């Protein structure tokens, strides 16, 4: 999706001017094109004023927000606004045409919004082309995709890394200079704020089901897992409306007093006699949940499936190779194009990842593998199984803070990222930008719109919109 070229007078790119941070002045910053569908786009930014010293993060400034847009950069003849004043702006452009190029500017109180810079990854936070990114305030450019072909069947929210019980975001073991960011005193715990907002936004965006790919808790404490289940139960019933799998933070162990050898995650969601991996049928769409920390370990090492689970998984795919299938598990099969150093603990065991990709190569029905753990938005397709999209989704708990909505049609599917949109969630997400000394957006947001929003064409007509109940859990019942 690229925007067409216009005459040089329009395309001229100049270096953004450095504006002194005068106390009292309002700055509109962190402009991002978050969501892009065939008929709508969601654009966000932040307004703030400098501190009295003129240093450090901007103080929130409550203002109006407006986006001017149109199909030519010199004619931005349409406008959209929020209808309220806030420091954390979210404007949704609606009634867009598929395959059309649009140009836009966002502003608050006369200040043009400037993009989140992504120079470390050579990324673009505001469009599908570099048009306008060399000047202050744009106009910036995006081209809407074509919709997935055919009739809509079902929508599924994909999320991960809720981390209930966490108190400091961005702590990295072995890196003492990364101090992390904590919630402001007197406010509710940020994992709870973000999880509640995610559930509400997923329902508002039309999700029929929700898949939570691990790290439901920060450390596997029963109280945190219980609170996570209370929040997720707002969406519906576990095992029917929403599904969870284990992350390395949910691992069993003796880390909690009086609970030596306990597996609070499995007991809380599955029961003592059932494994934490499963299949479930959604009217012809098979959902496979993997426990990618089905092992003993300290949580910072590579993920892995037990030999029994891996055999079970390969057997399930072999039984019904053509059946439309979505797989989700906490650890990704690969980690590519990371702005930060990659360690073995960021992915699944290499040998097992290769084995899973080999199984996908022989199972044309698999079309999506959803993972978390890396806390970033990343779309990957590997040559071993080009028919499978590997989608990493940013953490639900902090910046950018949201989920991907999978929209399944008879002729294909779309993946669209949405931020959790309550006011407390947006406040915490903005605070969370400070993780990794302020470099976190370069890693977590996604270097391009495609990392957050994509469309694929394939035959999924065998799926029906009816959603029969009843899960088939693990090798025990199969």
PDB file of C-alpha atoms in Angstrom, residues 193-422:
ATOM      1  CA  UNK A 193      -6.911  -1.053  34.195  1.00  0.00           C
ATOM      2  CA  UNK A 194      -5.545  -2.347  30.910  1.00  0.00           C
ATOM      3  CA  UNK A 195      -7.206  -5.768  31.129  1.00  0.00           C
ATOM      4  CA  UNK A 196     -10.646  -4.323  31.869  1.00  0.00           C
ATOM      5  CA  UNK A 197     -10.316  -1.783  29.068  1.00  0.00           C
ATOM      6  CA  UNK A 198      -9.217  -4.516  26.656  1.00  0.00           C
ATOM      7  CA  UNK A 199     -12.239  -6.698  27.407  1.00  0.00           C
ATOM      8  CA  UNK A 200     -14.595  -3.759  26.970  1.00  0.00           C
ATOM      9  CA  UNK A 201     -12.957  -2.614  23.725  1.00  0.00           C
ATOM     10  CA  UNK A 202     -12.912  -6.139  22.290  1.00  0.00           C
ATOM     11  CA  UNK A 203     -16.648  -6.444  22.842  1.00  0.00           C
ATOM     12  CA  UNK A 204     -17.238  -2.954  21.438  1.00  0.00           C
ATOM     13  CA  UNK A 205     -15.320  -3.880  18.290  1.00  0.00           C
ATOM     14  CA  UNK A 206     -17.477  -6.932  17.730  1.00  0.00           C
ATOM     15  CA  UNK A 207     -15.295  -9.795  18.988  1.00  0.00           C
ATOM     16  CA  UNK A 208     -17.250 -13.047  19.299  1.00  0.00           C
ATOM     17  CA  UNK A 209     -14.378 -14.815  21.061  1.00  0.00           C
ATOM     18  CA  UNK A 210     -11.119 -13.909  22.773  1.00  0.00           C
ATOM     19  CA  UNK A 211      -7.785 -15.768  22.839  1.00  0.00           C
ATOM     20  CA  UNK A 212      -5.300 -14.758  25.563  1.00  0.00           C
ATOM     21  CA  UNK A 213      -1.848 -16.098  24.686  1.00  0.00           C
ATOM     22  CA  UNK A 214      -0.126 -16.384  28.025  1.00  0.00           C
ATOM     23  CA  UNK A 215       1.444 -14.372  30.844  1.00  0.00           C
ATOM     24  CA  UNK A 216      -1.998 -13.916  32.286  1.00  0.00           C
ATOM     25  CA  UNK A 217      -0.281 -13.189  35.592  1.00  0.00           C
ATOM     26  CA  UNK A 218       3.024 -11.605  36.576  1.00  0.00           C
ATOM     27  CA  UNK A 219       4.217 -14.559  38.626  1.00  0.00           C
ATOM     28  CA  UNK A 220       1.600 -17.295  38.862  1.00  0.00           C
ATOM     29  CA  UNK A 221       0.192 -16.151  42.209  1.00  0.00           C
ATOM     30  CA  UNK A 222      -3.302 -17.602  42.810  1.00  0.00           C
ATOM     31  CA  UNK A 223      -4.760 -14.213  43.742  1.00  0.00           C
ATOM     32  CA  UNK A 224      -3.510 -12.648  40.509  1.00  0.00           C
ATOM     33  CA  UNK A 225      -4.813 -15.492  38.368  1.00  0.00           C
ATOM     34  CA  UNK A 226      -8.143 -15.292  40.162  1.00  0.00           C
ATOM     35  CA  UNK A 227      -8.384 -11.554  39.461  1.00  0.00           C
ATOM     36  CA  UNK A 228      -7.437 -12.158  35.833  1.00  0.00           C
ATOM     37  CA  UNK A 229     -10.220 -14.712  35.519  1.00  0.00           C
ATOM     38  CA  UNK A 230     -12.723 -12.294  37.082  1.00  0.00           C
ATOM     39  CA  UNK A 231     -11.808  -9.683  34.499  1.00  0.00           C
ATOM     40  CA  UNK A 232     -11.835 -12.103  31.554  1.00  0.00           C
ATOM     41  CA  UNK A 233     -15.181 -13.461  32.732  1.00  0.00           C
ATOM     42  CA  UNK A 234     -16.580 -10.040  31.840  1.00  0.00           C
ATOM     43  CA  UNK A 235     -16.145 -11.167  28.240  1.00  0.00           C
ATOM     44  CA  UNK A 236     -17.959 -14.491  28.728  1.00  0.00           C
ATOM     45  CA  UNK A 237     -17.343 -18.068  29.807  1.00  0.00           C
ATOM     46  CA  UNK A 238     -13.903 -19.628  29.765  1.00  0.00           C
ATOM     47  CA  UNK A 239     -13.687 -22.578  27.380  1.00  0.00           C
ATOM     48  CA  UNK A 240     -16.620 -21.316  25.370  1.00  0.00           C
ATOM     49  CA  UNK A 241     -16.329 -17.561  24.781  1.00  0.00           C
ATOM     50  CA  UNK A 242     -12.702 -16.990  25.705  1.00  0.00           C
ATOM     51  CA  UNK A 243      -9.611 -19.216  25.921  1.00  0.00           C
ATOM     52  CA  UNK A 244      -6.254 -18.872  27.654  1.00  0.00           C
ATOM     53  CA  UNK A 245      -2.875 -20.579  27.443  1.00  0.00           C
ATOM     54  CA  UNK A 246       0.118 -20.496  29.750  1.00  0.00           C
ATOM     55  CA  UNK A 247       3.067 -18.116  29.534  1.00  0.00           C
ATOM     56  CA  UNK A 248       6.423 -18.372  31.262  1.00  0.00           C
ATOM     57  CA  UNK A 249       5.157 -16.053  34.030  1.00  0.00           C
ATOM     58  CA  UNK A 250       2.291 -18.478  34.688  1.00  0.00           C
ATOM     59  CA  UNK A 251       4.641 -21.433  35.201  1.00  0.00           C
ATOM     60  CA  UNK A 252       4.074 -23.838  38.089  1.00  0.00           C
ATOM     61  CA  UNK A 253       6.502 -24.046  40.959  1.00  0.00           C
ATOM     62  CA  UNK A 254       7.098 -23.380  44.631  1.00  0.00           C
ATOM     63  CA  UNK A 255       7.430 -19.616  44.418  1.00  0.00           C
ATOM     64  CA  UNK A 256       4.447 -18.956  46.682  1.00  0.00           C
ATOM     65  CA  UNK A 257       4.476 -19.717  50.422  1.00  0.00           C
ATOM     66  CA  UNK A 258       2.668 -22.908  51.324  1.00  0.00           C
ATOM     67  CA  UNK A 259       2.153 -23.923  47.683  1.00  0.00           C
ATOM     68  CA  UNK A 260       5.161 -26.064  46.844  1.00  0.00           C
ATOM     69  CA  UNK A 261       4.786 -27.710  43.456  1.00  0.00           C
ATOM     70  CA  UNK A 262       1.479 -25.960  42.757  1.00  0.00           C
ATOM     71  CA  UNK A 263       0.172 -25.191  39.273  1.00  0.00           C
ATOM     72  CA  UNK A 264      -2.276 -22.399  40.011  1.00  0.00           C
ATOM     73  CA  UNK A 265      -2.721 -21.534  36.339  1.00  0.00           C
ATOM     74  CA  UNK A 266      -3.824 -25.006  35.310  1.00  0.00           C
ATOM     75  CA  UNK A 267      -5.994 -25.483  38.395  1.00  0.00           C
ATOM     76  CA  UNK A 268      -7.644 -22.098  37.983  1.00  0.00           C
ATOM     77  CA  UNK A 269      -8.548 -22.405  34.300  1.00  0.00           C
ATOM     78  CA  UNK A 270      -8.514 -26.101  33.372  1.00  0.00           C
ATOM     79  CA  UNK A 271      -8.816 -28.260  36.465  1.00  0.00           C
ATOM     80  CA  UNK A 272      -6.278 -30.521  38.124  1.00  0.00           C
ATOM     81  CA  UNK A 273      -6.831 -33.474  35.769  1.00  0.00           C
ATOM     82  CA  UNK A 274      -6.653 -31.673  32.415  1.00  0.00           C
ATOM     83  CA  UNK A 275      -3.623 -30.432  30.489  1.00  0.00           C
ATOM     84  CA  UNK A 276      -3.218 -26.735  29.716  1.00  0.00           C
ATOM     85  CA  UNK A 277      -3.312 -27.341  25.938  1.00  0.00           C
ATOM     86  CA  UNK A 278      -6.422 -28.090  23.916  1.00  0.00           C
ATOM     87  CA  UNK A 279      -8.435 -27.931  20.722  1.00  0.00           C
ATOM     88  CA  UNK A 280     -11.823 -26.326  20.330  1.00  0.00           C
ATOM     89  CA  UNK A 281     -14.250 -26.190  17.414  1.00  0.00           C
ATOM     90  CA  UNK A 282     -15.883 -22.894  16.447  1.00  0.00           C
ATOM     91  CA  UNK A 283     -18.292 -24.011  13.762  1.00  0.00           C
ATOM     92  CA  UNK A 284     -15.632 -25.583  11.552  1.00  0.00           C
ATOM     93  CA  UNK A 285     -12.800 -23.272  12.634  1.00  0.00           C
ATOM     94  CA  UNK A 286     -10.358 -25.224  14.780  1.00  0.00           C
ATOM     95  CA  UNK A 287      -8.635 -23.391  17.624  1.00  0.00           C
ATOM     96  CA  UNK A 288      -5.478 -25.011  19.002  1.00  0.00           C
ATOM     97  CA  UNK A 289      -4.057 -23.677  22.266  1.00  0.00           C
ATOM     98  CA  UNK A 290      -0.442 -24.571  23.108  1.00  0.00           C
ATOM     99  CA  UNK A 291       1.239 -24.556  26.506  1.00  0.00           C
ATOM    100  CA  UNK A 292       4.659 -23.274  25.423  1.00  0.00           C
ATOM    101  CA  UNK A 293       6.074 -23.496  28.944  1.00  0.00           C
ATOM    102  CA  UNK A 294       5.191 -27.147  29.472  1.00  0.00           C
ATOM    103  CA  UNK A 295       8.500 -27.781  31.241  1.00  0.00           C
ATOM    104  CA  UNK A 296      10.547 -26.998  34.313  1.00  0.00           C
ATOM    105  CA  UNK A 297      12.554 -23.796  34.230  1.00  0.00           C
ATOM    106  CA  UNK A 298      13.155 -20.349  35.667  1.00  0.00           C
ATOM    107  CA  UNK A 299      10.985 -18.483  33.145  1.00  0.00           C
ATOM    108  CA  UNK A 300      13.773 -16.570  31.450  1.00  0.00           C
ATOM    109  CA  UNK A 301      14.839 -19.445  29.229  1.00  0.00           C
ATOM    110  CA  UNK A 302      13.394 -20.606  25.927  1.00  0.00           C
ATOM    111  CA  UNK A 303       9.836 -21.888  25.818  1.00  0.00           C
ATOM    112  CA  UNK A 304       9.136 -25.538  25.108  1.00  0.00           C
ATOM    113  CA  UNK A 305       6.394 -28.114  24.715  1.00  0.00           C
ATOM    114  CA  UNK A 306       6.644 -31.429  26.530  1.00  0.00           C
ATOM    115  CA  UNK A 307       7.336 -34.406  24.212  1.00  0.00           C
ATOM    116  CA  UNK A 308       3.779 -35.616  24.865  1.00  0.00           C
ATOM    117  CA  UNK A 309       2.269 -32.268  23.871  1.00  0.00           C
ATOM    118  CA  UNK A 310       4.394 -31.970  20.740  1.00  0.00           C
ATOM    119  CA  UNK A 311       3.353 -35.469  19.622  1.00  0.00           C
ATOM    120  CA  UNK A 312      -0.276 -34.618  20.361  1.00  0.00           C
ATOM    121  CA  UNK A 313      -0.062 -31.388  18.377  1.00  0.00           C
ATOM    122  CA  UNK A 314       1.492 -32.952  15.293  1.00  0.00           C
ATOM    123  CA  UNK A 315      -1.064 -35.758  15.395  1.00  0.00           C
ATOM    124  CA  UNK A 316      -3.959 -33.280  15.519  1.00  0.00           C
ATOM    125  CA  UNK A 317      -2.689 -31.436  12.447  1.00  0.00           C
ATOM    126  CA  UNK A 318      -2.026 -34.683  10.580  1.00  0.00           C
ATOM    127  CA  UNK A 319      -5.559 -35.958  11.249  1.00  0.00           C
ATOM    128  CA  UNK A 320      -7.222 -32.996   9.538  1.00  0.00           C
ATOM    129  CA  UNK A 321      -4.651 -31.283   7.349  1.00  0.00           C
ATOM    130  CA  UNK A 322      -7.179 -29.184   5.414  1.00  0.00           C
ATOM    131  CA  UNK A 323      -9.258 -27.960   8.325  1.00  0.00           C
ATOM    132  CA  UNK A 324      -9.102 -24.141   8.842  1.00  0.00           C
ATOM    133  CA  UNK A 325      -6.995 -23.726  11.975  1.00  0.00           C
ATOM    134  CA  UNK A 326      -5.755 -20.954  14.259  1.00  0.00           C
ATOM    135  CA  UNK A 327      -2.946 -21.839  16.672  1.00  0.00           C
ATOM    136  CA  UNK A 328      -2.015 -19.681  19.646  1.00  0.00           C
ATOM    137  CA  UNK A 329       0.712 -19.997  22.245  1.00  0.00           C
ATOM    138  CA  UNK A 330       2.855 -17.646  24.291  1.00  0.00           C
ATOM    139  CA  UNK A 331       6.332 -17.998  22.748  1.00  0.00           C
ATOM    140  CA  UNK A 332       6.788 -17.081  19.067  1.00  0.00           C
ATOM    141  CA  UNK A 333       8.368 -19.516  16.624  1.00  0.00           C
ATOM    142  CA  UNK A 334      10.842 -16.865  15.476  1.00  0.00           C
ATOM    143  CA  UNK A 335      11.961 -13.361  16.458  1.00  0.00           C
ATOM    144  CA  UNK A 336      13.050 -11.221  13.521  1.00  0.00           C
ATOM    145  CA  UNK A 337      13.966  -7.572  12.992  1.00  0.00           C
ATOM    146  CA  UNK A 338      14.139  -6.687  16.671  1.00  0.00           C
ATOM    147  CA  UNK A 339      15.377  -3.238  17.674  1.00  0.00           C
ATOM    148  CA  UNK A 340      16.767  -4.804  20.860  1.00  0.00           C
ATOM    149  CA  UNK A 341      19.183  -7.754  21.306  1.00  0.00           C
ATOM    150  CA  UNK A 342      17.545 -11.163  20.834  1.00  0.00           C
ATOM    151  CA  UNK A 343      18.149 -13.959  23.340  1.00  0.00           C
ATOM    152  CA  UNK A 344      16.988 -17.577  23.367  1.00  0.00           C
ATOM    153  CA  UNK A 345      14.460 -16.711  26.060  1.00  0.00           C
ATOM    154  CA  UNK A 346      12.440 -14.624  23.599  1.00  0.00           C
ATOM    155  CA  UNK A 347      11.210 -17.572  21.554  1.00  0.00           C
ATOM    156  CA  UNK A 348      10.285 -21.220  21.476  1.00  0.00           C
ATOM    157  CA  UNK A 349      13.009 -23.859  21.511  1.00  0.00           C
ATOM    158  CA  UNK A 350      14.602 -23.741  18.030  1.00  0.00           C
ATOM    159  CA  UNK A 351      14.298 -27.455  17.322  1.00  0.00           C
ATOM    160  CA  UNK A 352      10.645 -27.529  18.315  1.00  0.00           C
ATOM    161  CA  UNK A 353       9.925 -24.377  16.306  1.00  0.00           C
ATOM    162  CA  UNK A 354      11.363 -26.060  13.215  1.00  0.00           C
ATOM    163  CA  UNK A 355       9.268 -29.137  13.933  1.00  0.00           C
ATOM    164  CA  UNK A 356       6.105 -27.040  14.178  1.00  0.00           C
ATOM    165  CA  UNK A 357       6.914 -25.224  10.926  1.00  0.00           C
ATOM    166  CA  UNK A 358       7.460 -28.586   9.233  1.00  0.00           C
ATOM    167  CA  UNK A 359       4.045 -29.685  10.508  1.00  0.00           C
ATOM    168  CA  UNK A 360       2.511 -26.464   9.129  1.00  0.00           C
ATOM    169  CA  UNK A 361       4.078 -27.137   5.728  1.00  0.00           C
ATOM    170  CA  UNK A 362       2.075 -30.381   5.601  1.00  0.00           C
ATOM    171  CA  UNK A 363      -1.140 -28.824   6.987  1.00  0.00           C
ATOM    172  CA  UNK A 364      -2.526 -26.282   4.493  1.00  0.00           C
ATOM    173  CA  UNK A 365      -5.529 -25.594   6.725  1.00  0.00           C
ATOM    174  CA  UNK A 366      -3.429 -23.706   9.298  1.00  0.00           C
ATOM    175  CA  UNK A 367      -3.522 -20.003   8.430  1.00  0.00           C
ATOM    176  CA  UNK A 368      -2.569 -18.140  11.622  1.00  0.00           C
ATOM    177  CA  UNK A 369      -0.187 -18.609  14.559  1.00  0.00           C
ATOM    178  CA  UNK A 370      -0.705 -15.989  17.280  1.00  0.00           C
ATOM    179  CA  UNK A 371       1.998 -15.433  19.912  1.00  0.00           C
ATOM    180  CA  UNK A 372       2.894 -12.956  22.631  1.00  0.00           C
ATOM    181  CA  UNK A 373       5.931 -12.814  24.935  1.00  0.00           C
ATOM    182  CA  UNK A 374       7.916 -10.299  22.863  1.00  0.00           C
ATOM    183  CA  UNK A 375       5.523  -7.458  23.793  1.00  0.00           C
ATOM    184  CA  UNK A 376       5.596  -6.111  20.234  1.00  0.00           C
ATOM    185  CA  UNK A 377       3.424  -6.029  17.113  1.00  0.00           C
ATOM    186  CA  UNK A 378       5.089  -8.004  14.327  1.00  0.00           C
ATOM    187  CA  UNK A 379       3.751  -9.704  11.193  1.00  0.00           C
ATOM    188  CA  UNK A 380       5.995 -12.481   9.826  1.00  0.00           C
ATOM    189  CA  UNK A 381       5.720 -15.037   7.021  1.00  0.00           C
ATOM    190  CA  UNK A 382       8.431 -17.705   6.730  1.00  0.00           C
ATOM    191  CA  UNK A 383       9.351 -19.611   3.567  1.00  0.00           C
ATOM    192  CA  UNK A 384       8.837 -22.992   5.276  1.00  0.00           C
ATOM    193  CA  UNK A 385       5.088 -22.308   5.560  1.00  0.00           C
ATOM    194  CA  UNK A 386       4.069 -19.273   3.510  1.00  0.00           C
ATOM    195  CA  UNK A 387       0.378 -19.975   4.032  1.00  0.00           C
ATOM    196  CA  UNK A 388       0.688 -19.262   7.781  1.00  0.00           C
ATOM    197  CA  UNK A 389       0.822 -15.729   9.208  1.00  0.00           C
ATOM    198  CA  UNK A 390       2.912 -15.534  12.385  1.00  0.00           C
ATOM    199  CA  UNK A 391       1.422 -12.623  14.337  1.00  0.00           C
ATOM    200  CA  UNK A 392       3.071 -11.300  17.487  1.00  0.00           C
ATOM    201  CA  UNK A 393       0.781  -8.955  19.430  1.00  0.00           C
ATOM    202  CA  UNK A 394       1.951  -6.196  21.761  1.00  0.00           C
ATOM    203  CA  UNK A 395       1.415  -6.648  25.487  1.00  0.00           C
ATOM    204  CA  UNK A 396      -2.048  -5.865  26.797  1.00  0.00           C
ATOM    205  CA  UNK A 397      -0.584  -4.363  29.982  1.00  0.00           C
ATOM    206  CA  UNK A 398       1.298  -1.335  28.671  1.00  0.00           C
ATOM    207  CA  UNK A 399       2.177   0.733  25.599  1.00  0.00           C
ATOM    208  CA  UNK A 400       0.666   0.533  23.067  1.00  0.00           C
ATOM    209  CA  UNK A 401      -1.787  -1.572  25.077  1.00  0.00           C
ATOM    210  CA  UNK A 402      -4.416  -3.417  23.076  1.00  0.00           C
ATOM    211  CA  UNK A 403      -5.299  -6.434  20.964  1.00  0.00           C
ATOM    212  CA  UNK A 404      -5.589  -7.632  17.375  1.00  0.00           C
ATOM    213  CA  UNK A 405      -9.049  -8.355  16.000  1.00  0.00           C
ATOM    214  CA  UNK A 406      -9.104 -11.315  13.613  1.00  0.00           C
ATOM    215  CA  UNK A 407     -12.021 -10.961  11.177  1.00  0.00           C
ATOM    216  CA  UNK A 408     -12.682 -14.219   9.338  1.00  0.00           C
ATOM    217  CA  UNK A 409     -14.526 -14.101   5.999  1.00  0.00           C
ATOM    218  CA  UNK A 410     -15.433 -16.875   3.570  1.00  0.00           C
ATOM    219  CA  UNK A 411     -12.650 -15.723   1.224  1.00  0.00           C
ATOM    220  CA  UNK A 412      -9.953 -14.588   3.638  1.00  0.00           C
ATOM    221  CA  UNK A 413      -9.224 -12.773   6.879  1.00  0.00           C
ATOM    222  CA  UNK A 414      -8.016  -9.456   8.273  1.00  0.00           C
ATOM    223  CA  UNK A 415      -5.877  -8.659  11.316  1.00  0.00           C
ATOM    224  CA  UNK A 416      -6.434  -5.208  12.833  1.00  0.00           C
ATOM    225  CA  UNK A 417      -4.838  -3.757  15.941  1.00  0.00           C
ATOM    226  CA  UNK A 418      -6.898  -1.701  18.407  1.00  0.00           C
ATOM    227  CA  UNK A 419      -5.698   0.111  21.498  1.00  0.00           C
ATOM    228  CA  UNK A 420      -7.651  -0.284  24.731  1.00  0.00           C
ATOM    229  CA  UNK A 421      -9.547   2.966  24.843  1.00  0.00           C
ATOM    230  CA  UNK A 422     -10.671   3.911  28.338  1.00  0.00           C
TER     231      UNK A 422
END
